[in-house]
Amino acid sequence: MGKNDFLTPKAIANRIKAKGLQKLRWYCQMCQKQCRDENGFKCHCMSESHQRQMQIFGQNPDRILSGYSEEFEQNFLELMKRSHRFSRVAATVVYNEFIHDRHHVHMNSTQWATLTEFVKYLGRTGKCKVEETPKGWFITYIDRDSETIFKEKMKNKRIKLDMVEEEKQEKEIQKQIEKAEQLKMPLESEENSKQPVTKELNLESGVKIGFTLGGGNVAKGESSNNARLVFEEEENENKKKNEEKENSGRKNALEELMRKRRR
């Protein structure tokens, strides 16, 4: 058998090893070649193909770096959208799922040196909701699809319309209350004008008060004359009685004074 036969145990073992994930630092993004150890990576860096790719990179490094960064970000968000669209998940879990593909864009070829920096970038740009916890960084995908944005806009529009309707109803109720108060004010003023005004009289002790009772409207003719005569007779009788009481009271007072003097 030849030394580099396809079916030799060594060749099979090499292919099995090549299928698995290797160390990130031994991967060349420009050449898209994964090396198994440090020695292989050094040999690759000295090869002509790698040198040609590095010359291309040296001509416009910013453009190539930004291109790899955009591709990495796009693939990462696509994985989030596909696998964890509505869930809060640890950033390390998503990254481990992302690097299962051997030919993924490696992070060492992007503008982010660590996963933490990339997660912070997603939070700053509003592409994911980022939370830092004692267990690590957690991210939640923010769906920016046209359909989702349209639904959000419609929802916000409905909320605004409901708020406007509530404000209109409140204004109508306030107007009705004001109208009712305006109608109530003249009625209260009329009632107050009809009610008699009462005043307190602060009189000293010993002062006599006289009351006069006003009679109602009396019918004209003989009935009115008869009523006047009756009232006059009653008044005369009351006057006589009062005079007799006063005289008797005076007599009693004089008799008491005479008795005291005699004693």
mmCIF file of C-alpha atoms in Angstrom:
data_model
loop_
_atom_site.group_PDB
_atom_site.id
_atom_site.type_symbol
_atom_site.label_atom_id
_atom_site.label_comp_id
_atom_site.label_asym_id
_atom_site.label_seq_id
_atom_site.Cartn_x
_atom_site.Cartn_y
_atom_site.Cartn_z
ATOM 1 C CA MET A 1 0.000 0.000 0.000
ATOM 2 C CA GLY A 2 1.097 3.502 -0.647
ATOM 3 C CA LYS A 3 2.102 5.798 2.121
ATOM 4 C CA ASN A 4 -0.799 8.228 1.617
ATOM 5 C CA ASP A 5 -3.467 5.669 0.808
ATOM 6 C CA PHE A 6 -7.037 6.832 1.395
ATOM 7 C CA LEU A 7 -8.025 3.692 3.321
ATOM 8 C CA THR A 8 -5.029 3.402 5.628
ATOM 9 C CA PRO A 9 -5.736 3.520 9.371
ATOM 10 C CA LYS A 10 -3.797 6.756 9.688
ATOM 11 C CA ALA A 11 -5.772 8.477 6.926
ATOM 12 C CA ILE A 12 -9.041 7.297 8.448
ATOM 13 C CA ALA A 13 -7.959 8.538 11.870
ATOM 14 C CA ASN A 14 -6.994 11.898 10.426
ATOM 15 C CA ARG A 15 -10.369 12.276 8.751
ATOM 16 C CA ILE A 16 -12.161 11.385 11.975
ATOM 17 C CA LYS A 17 -10.149 13.952 13.866
ATOM 18 C CA ALA A 18 -10.767 16.562 11.195
ATOM 19 C CA LYS A 19 -14.560 16.120 11.519
ATOM 20 C CA GLY A 20 -14.613 17.329 15.096
ATOM 21 C CA LEU A 21 -14.094 20.837 16.340
ATOM 22 C CA GLN A 22 -10.553 21.984 16.763
ATOM 23 C CA LYS A 23 -9.024 24.813 18.734
ATOM 24 C CA LEU A 24 -10.033 28.262 17.612
ATOM 25 C CA ARG A 25 -6.508 29.648 17.634
ATOM 26 C CA TRP A 26 -5.404 27.102 15.009
ATOM 27 C CA TYR A 27 -7.983 28.159 12.447
ATOM 28 C CA CYS A 28 -7.136 30.438 9.514
ATOM 29 C CA GLN A 29 -10.191 32.425 8.475
ATOM 30 C CA MET A 30 -8.679 33.838 5.297
ATOM 31 C CA CYS A 31 -7.829 30.394 4.005
ATOM 32 C CA GLN A 32 -10.742 28.704 5.835
ATOM 33 C CA LYS A 33 -8.395 25.983 7.009
ATOM 34 C CA GLN A 34 -8.415 24.266 10.392
ATOM 35 C CA CYS A 35 -5.111 22.971 11.737
ATOM 36 C CA ARG A 36 -4.977 20.223 14.368
ATOM 37 C CA ASP A 37 -1.988 21.484 16.326
ATOM 38 C CA GLU A 38 0.409 24.368 16.675
ATOM 39 C CA ASN A 39 2.981 22.818 14.376
ATOM 40 C CA GLY A 40 0.487 22.403 11.569
ATOM 41 C CA PHE A 41 -0.673 26.002 12.008
ATOM 42 C CA LYS A 42 2.918 27.269 11.723
ATOM 43 C CA CYS A 43 3.456 25.270 8.574
ATOM 44 C CA HIS A 44 0.277 26.638 7.101
ATOM 45 C CA CYS A 45 1.306 30.242 7.874
ATOM 46 C CA MET A 46 4.548 29.671 5.946
ATOM 47 C CA SER A 47 2.767 28.311 2.877
ATOM 48 C CA GLU A 48 2.449 30.320 -0.342
ATOM 49 C CA SER A 49 -1.368 30.180 -0.388
ATOM 50 C CA HIS A 50 -1.563 31.736 3.065
ATOM 51 C CA GLN A 51 0.926 34.424 2.080
ATOM 52 C CA ARG A 52 -1.173 35.358 -0.948
ATOM 53 C CA GLN A 53 -4.324 35.632 1.207
ATOM 54 C CA MET A 54 -2.488 37.817 3.698
ATOM 55 C CA GLN A 55 -1.406 40.145 0.897
ATOM 56 C CA ILE A 56 -5.059 40.497 -0.130
ATOM 57 C CA PHE A 57 -6.011 41.205 3.495
ATOM 58 C CA GLY A 58 -3.269 43.830 3.779
ATOM 59 C CA GLN A 59 -4.683 45.792 0.851
ATOM 60 C CA ASN A 60 -8.000 46.553 2.611
ATOM 61 C CA PRO A 61 -8.065 45.134 6.188
ATOM 62 C CA ASP A 62 -10.982 47.254 7.461
ATOM 63 C CA ARG A 63 -13.319 46.131 4.717
ATOM 64 C CA ILE A 64 -12.512 42.445 5.180
ATOM 65 C CA LEU A 65 -12.793 42.704 8.982
ATOM 66 C CA SER A 66 -16.161 44.449 8.770
ATOM 67 C CA GLY A 67 -17.359 41.848 6.266
ATOM 68 C CA TYR A 68 -16.516 38.970 8.608
ATOM 69 C CA SER A 69 -18.118 40.857 11.506
ATOM 70 C CA GLU A 70 -21.366 41.393 9.595
ATOM 71 C CA GLU A 71 -21.460 37.745 8.521
ATOM 72 C CA PHE A 72 -20.837 36.536 12.083
ATOM 73 C CA GLU A 73 -23.553 38.813 13.465
ATOM 74 C CA GLN A 74 -26.047 37.828 10.753
ATOM 75 C CA ASN A 75 -25.518 34.095 11.272
ATOM 76 C CA PHE A 76 -25.693 34.442 15.058
ATOM 77 C CA LEU A 77 -28.985 36.357 14.922
ATOM 78 C CA GLU A 78 -30.382 33.901 12.372
ATOM 79 C CA LEU A 79 -29.671 31.082 14.829
ATOM 80 C CA MET A 80 -31.341 33.051 17.613
ATOM 81 C CA LYS A 81 -34.386 33.687 15.431
ATOM 82 C CA ARG A 82 -34.643 30.048 14.378
ATOM 83 C CA SER A 83 -33.952 28.301 17.697
ATOM 84 C CA HIS A 84 -34.635 30.799 20.499
ATOM 85 C CA ARG A 85 -37.048 33.331 19.007
ATOM 86 C CA PHE A 86 -39.272 33.834 22.057
ATOM 87 C CA SER A 87 -37.076 32.570 24.888
ATOM 88 C CA ARG A 88 -34.495 33.989 27.254
ATOM 89 C CA VAL A 89 -31.328 31.938 26.900
ATOM 90 C CA ALA A 90 -27.730 32.081 28.039
ATOM 91 C CA ALA A 91 -25.324 33.582 25.513
ATOM 92 C CA THR A 92 -22.878 30.680 25.938
ATOM 93 C CA VAL A 93 -25.591 28.181 24.975
ATOM 94 C CA VAL A 94 -26.293 30.006 21.721
ATOM 95 C CA TYR A 95 -22.589 30.360 20.977
ATOM 96 C CA ASN A 96 -21.968 26.636 21.509
ATOM 97 C CA GLU A 97 -24.783 25.871 19.086
ATOM 98 C CA PHE A 98 -23.315 28.363 16.633
ATOM 99 C CA ILE A 99 -19.810 26.886 16.577
ATOM 100 C CA HIS A 100 -21.060 23.339 15.899
ATOM 101 C CA ASP A 101 -20.707 24.167 12.241
ATOM 102 C CA ARG A 102 -17.083 23.675 11.296
ATOM 103 C CA HIS A 103 -17.172 26.338 8.640
ATOM 104 C CA HIS A 104 -18.713 29.093 10.741
ATOM 105 C CA VAL A 105 -17.122 32.528 10.852
ATOM 106 C CA HIS A 106 -14.757 32.473 13.800
ATOM 107 C CA MET A 107 -14.851 35.246 16.349
ATOM 108 C CA ASN A 108 -11.093 35.884 16.160
ATOM 109 C CA SER A 109 -11.638 37.187 12.615
ATOM 110 C CA THR A 110 -14.232 39.780 13.727
ATOM 111 C CA GLN A 111 -14.044 43.106 15.532
ATOM 112 C CA TRP A 112 -15.072 41.461 18.828
ATOM 113 C CA ALA A 113 -12.358 39.773 20.848
ATOM 114 C CA THR A 114 -14.698 38.004 23.313
ATOM 115 C CA LEU A 115 -18.292 36.830 23.506
ATOM 116 C CA THR A 116 -19.003 39.383 26.258
ATOM 117 C CA GLU A 117 -18.095 42.264 23.946
ATOM 118 C CA PHE A 118 -20.336 40.860 21.223
ATOM 119 C CA VAL A 119 -23.258 40.466 23.643
ATOM 120 C CA LYS A 120 -22.843 44.046 24.857
ATOM 121 C CA TYR A 121 -22.825 45.206 21.234
ATOM 122 C CA LEU A 122 -26.147 43.418 20.611
ATOM 123 C CA GLY A 123 -27.624 45.159 23.649
ATOM 124 C CA ARG A 124 -26.397 48.605 22.598
ATOM 125 C CA THR A 125 -27.777 48.278 19.076
ATOM 126 C CA GLY A 126 -31.161 47.023 20.326
ATOM 127 C CA LYS A 127 -31.004 43.733 18.437
ATOM 128 C CA CYS A 128 -31.284 41.663 21.613
ATOM 129 C CA LYS A 129 -32.344 42.269 25.187
ATOM 130 C CA VAL A 130 -29.264 41.660 27.317
ATOM 131 C CA GLU A 131 -29.183 40.816 31.034
ATOM 132 C CA GLU A 132 -26.167 40.245 33.239
ATOM 133 C CA THR A 133 -26.757 37.735 36.048
ATOM 134 C CA PRO A 134 -24.518 35.834 38.489
ATOM 135 C CA LYS A 135 -24.840 32.846 36.144
ATOM 136 C CA GLY A 136 -23.614 34.818 33.135
ATOM 137 C CA TRP A 137 -25.037 36.838 30.274
ATOM 138 C CA PHE A 138 -28.583 36.101 29.100
ATOM 139 C CA ILE A 139 -30.022 37.356 25.832
ATOM 140 C CA THR A 140 -33.531 37.555 24.352
ATOM 141 C CA TYR A 141 -34.096 37.971 20.637
ATOM 142 C CA ILE A 142 -36.017 41.083 19.554
ATOM 143 C CA ASP A 143 -38.024 40.254 16.469
ATOM 144 C CA ARG A 144 -37.677 43.000 13.843
ATOM 145 C CA ASP A 145 -39.528 41.320 10.961
ATOM 146 C CA SER A 146 -41.839 43.423 8.831
ATOM 147 C CA GLU A 147 -44.882 41.403 9.916
ATOM 148 C CA THR A 148 -44.028 41.719 13.588
ATOM 149 C CA ILE A 149 -43.333 45.440 13.249
ATOM 150 C CA PHE A 150 -46.657 45.879 11.456
ATOM 151 C CA LYS A 151 -48.469 44.052 14.288
ATOM 152 C CA GLU A 152 -46.747 46.210 16.876
ATOM 153 C CA LYS A 153 -47.724 49.360 14.996
ATOM 154 C CA MET A 154 -51.348 48.224 14.775
ATOM 155 C CA LYS A 155 -51.345 47.395 18.480
ATOM 156 C CA ASN A 156 -49.924 50.803 19.378
ATOM 157 C CA LYS A 157 -52.476 52.455 17.094
ATOM 158 C CA ARG A 158 -55.343 50.646 18.842
ATOM 159 C CA ILE A 159 -53.983 51.697 22.229
ATOM 160 C CA LYS A 160 -53.786 55.330 21.102
ATOM 161 C CA LEU A 161 -57.354 55.221 19.743
ATOM 162 C CA ASP A 162 -58.604 53.771 23.027
ATOM 163 C CA MET A 163 -56.848 56.540 24.929
ATOM 164 C CA VAL A 164 -58.399 59.180 22.670
ATOM 165 C CA GLU A 165 -61.874 57.670 23.175
ATOM 166 C CA GLU A 166 -61.395 57.654 26.935
ATOM 167 C CA GLU A 167 -60.336 61.307 26.888
ATOM 168 C CA LYS A 168 -63.415 62.230 24.799
ATOM 169 C CA GLN A 169 -65.704 60.409 27.218
ATOM 170 C CA GLU A 170 -64.108 62.161 30.189
ATOM 171 C CA LYS A 171 -64.556 65.546 28.506
ATOM 172 C CA GLU A 172 -68.223 64.808 27.739
ATOM 173 C CA ILE A 173 -68.858 63.765 31.331
ATOM 174 C CA GLN A 174 -67.143 66.924 32.585
ATOM 175 C CA LYS A 175 -69.284 69.082 30.296
ATOM 176 C CA GLN A 176 -72.450 67.395 31.555
ATOM 177 C CA ILE A 177 -71.391 67.986 35.158
ATOM 178 C CA GLU A 178 -70.740 71.681 34.447
ATOM 179 C CA LYS A 179 -74.126 72.069 32.739
ATOM 180 C CA ALA A 180 -75.867 70.434 35.692
ATOM 181 C CA GLU A 181 -74.105 72.780 38.112
ATOM 182 C CA GLN A 182 -75.069 75.816 36.013
ATOM 183 C CA LEU A 183 -78.735 74.731 36.018
ATOM 184 C CA LYS A 184 -78.621 74.060 39.735
ATOM 185 C CA MET A 185 -77.307 77.532 40.684
ATOM 186 C CA PRO A 186 -80.423 79.607 39.674
ATOM 187 C CA LEU A 187 -82.727 77.093 41.362
ATOM 188 C CA GLU A 188 -80.813 77.408 44.615
ATOM 189 C CA SER A 189 -80.849 81.218 44.381
ATOM 190 C CA GLU A 190 -84.640 81.184 43.890
ATOM 191 C CA GLU A 191 -85.134 78.913 46.890
ATOM 192 C CA ASN A 192 -82.931 81.120 49.020
ATOM 193 C CA SER A 193 -84.873 84.227 47.980
ATOM 194 C CA LYS A 194 -88.168 82.563 48.914
ATOM 195 C CA GLN A 195 -87.000 81.559 52.371
ATOM 196 C CA PRO A 196 -87.486 84.304 55.062
ATOM 197 C CA VAL A 197 -84.334 85.880 56.397
ATOM 198 C CA THR A 198 -83.917 85.267 60.131
ATOM 199 C CA LYS A 199 -81.805 87.531 62.291
ATOM 200 C CA GLU A 200 -80.662 86.978 65.823
ATOM 201 C CA LEU A 201 -81.599 89.634 68.369
ATOM 202 C CA ASN A 202 -79.145 90.123 71.160
ATOM 203 C CA LEU A 203 -81.179 91.833 73.914
ATOM 204 C CA GLU A 204 -80.217 92.734 77.431
ATOM 205 C CA SER A 205 -81.925 90.981 80.321
ATOM 206 C CA GLY A 206 -85.032 92.655 81.660
ATOM 207 C CA VAL A 207 -86.134 94.169 78.346
ATOM 208 C CA LYS A 208 -89.718 93.467 77.366
ATOM 209 C CA ILE A 209 -90.497 92.376 73.839
ATOM 210 C CA GLY A 210 -93.771 92.967 72.128
ATOM 211 C CA PHE A 211 -95.122 90.767 69.358
ATOM 212 C CA THR A 212 -97.762 91.707 66.846
ATOM 213 C CA LEU A 213 -99.535 89.041 64.906
ATOM 214 C CA GLY A 214 -100.483 90.079 61.420
ATOM 215 C CA GLY A 215 -103.796 88.736 60.248
ATOM 216 C CA GLY A 216 -104.494 87.422 56.780
ATOM 217 C CA ASN A 217 -106.529 89.131 54.112
ATOM 218 C CA VAL A 218 -110.113 89.538 55.372
ATOM 219 C CA ALA A 219 -113.063 89.399 53.087
ATOM 220 C CA LYS A 220 -114.816 92.644 52.336
ATOM 221 C CA GLY A 221 -118.236 93.460 53.674
ATOM 222 C CA GLU A 222 -120.056 92.576 56.853
ATOM 223 C CA SER A 223 -117.958 89.564 57.726
ATOM 224 C CA SER A 224 -114.832 91.758 57.950
ATOM 225 C CA ASN A 225 -116.566 94.271 60.257
ATOM 226 C CA ASN A 226 -117.819 91.520 62.563
ATOM 227 C CA ALA A 227 -114.350 90.053 62.843
ATOM 228 C CA ARG A 228 -112.881 93.449 63.752
ATOM 229 C CA LEU A 229 -115.463 93.972 66.497
ATOM 230 C CA VAL A 230 -114.722 90.575 67.990
ATOM 231 C CA PHE A 231 -110.975 91.254 68.068
ATOM 232 C CA GLU A 232 -111.508 94.720 69.574
ATOM 233 C CA GLU A 233 -113.695 93.324 72.348
ATOM 234 C CA GLU A 234 -111.111 90.654 73.107
ATOM 235 C CA GLU A 235 -108.335 93.256 73.203
ATOM 236 C CA ASN A 236 -110.365 95.473 75.586
ATOM 237 C CA GLU A 237 -111.008 92.552 77.916
ATOM 238 C CA ASN A 238 -107.306 91.648 77.870
ATOM 239 C CA LYS A 239 -106.351 95.255 78.687
ATOM 240 C CA LYS A 240 -108.783 95.347 81.640
ATOM 241 C CA LYS A 241 -107.429 92.091 82.990
ATOM 242 C CA ASN A 242 -103.866 93.328 82.686
ATOM 243 C CA GLU A 243 -104.745 96.592 84.499
ATOM 244 C CA GLU A 244 -106.451 94.685 87.309
ATOM 245 C CA LYS A 245 -103.422 92.427 87.654
ATOM 246 C CA GLU A 246 -101.081 95.416 87.782
ATOM 247 C CA ASN A 247 -103.233 97.162 90.427
ATOM 248 C CA SER A 248 -103.456 94.023 92.544
ATOM 249 C CA GLY A 249 -99.724 93.578 92.239
ATOM 250 C CA ARG A 250 -99.088 97.145 93.367
ATOM 251 C CA LYS A 251 -101.463 96.722 96.307
ATOM 252 C CA ASN A 252 -99.734 93.581 97.373
ATOM 253 C CA ALA A 253 -96.362 95.311 97.181
ATOM 254 C CA LEU A 254 -97.644 98.248 99.329
ATOM 255 C CA GLU A 255 -99.132 95.903 101.908
ATOM 256 C CA GLU A 256 -95.852 94.026 102.220
ATOM 257 C CA LEU A 257 -93.931 97.281 102.697
ATOM 258 C CA MET A 258 -96.396 98.413 105.413
ATOM 259 C CA ARG A 259 -96.027 95.102 107.217
ATOM 260 C CA LYS A 260 -92.248 95.339 107.204
ATOM 261 C CA ARG A 261 -92.342 98.880 108.648
ATOM 262 C CA ARG A 262 -94.708 97.819 111.403
ATOM 263 C CA ARG A 263 -92.391 94.990 112.387
#
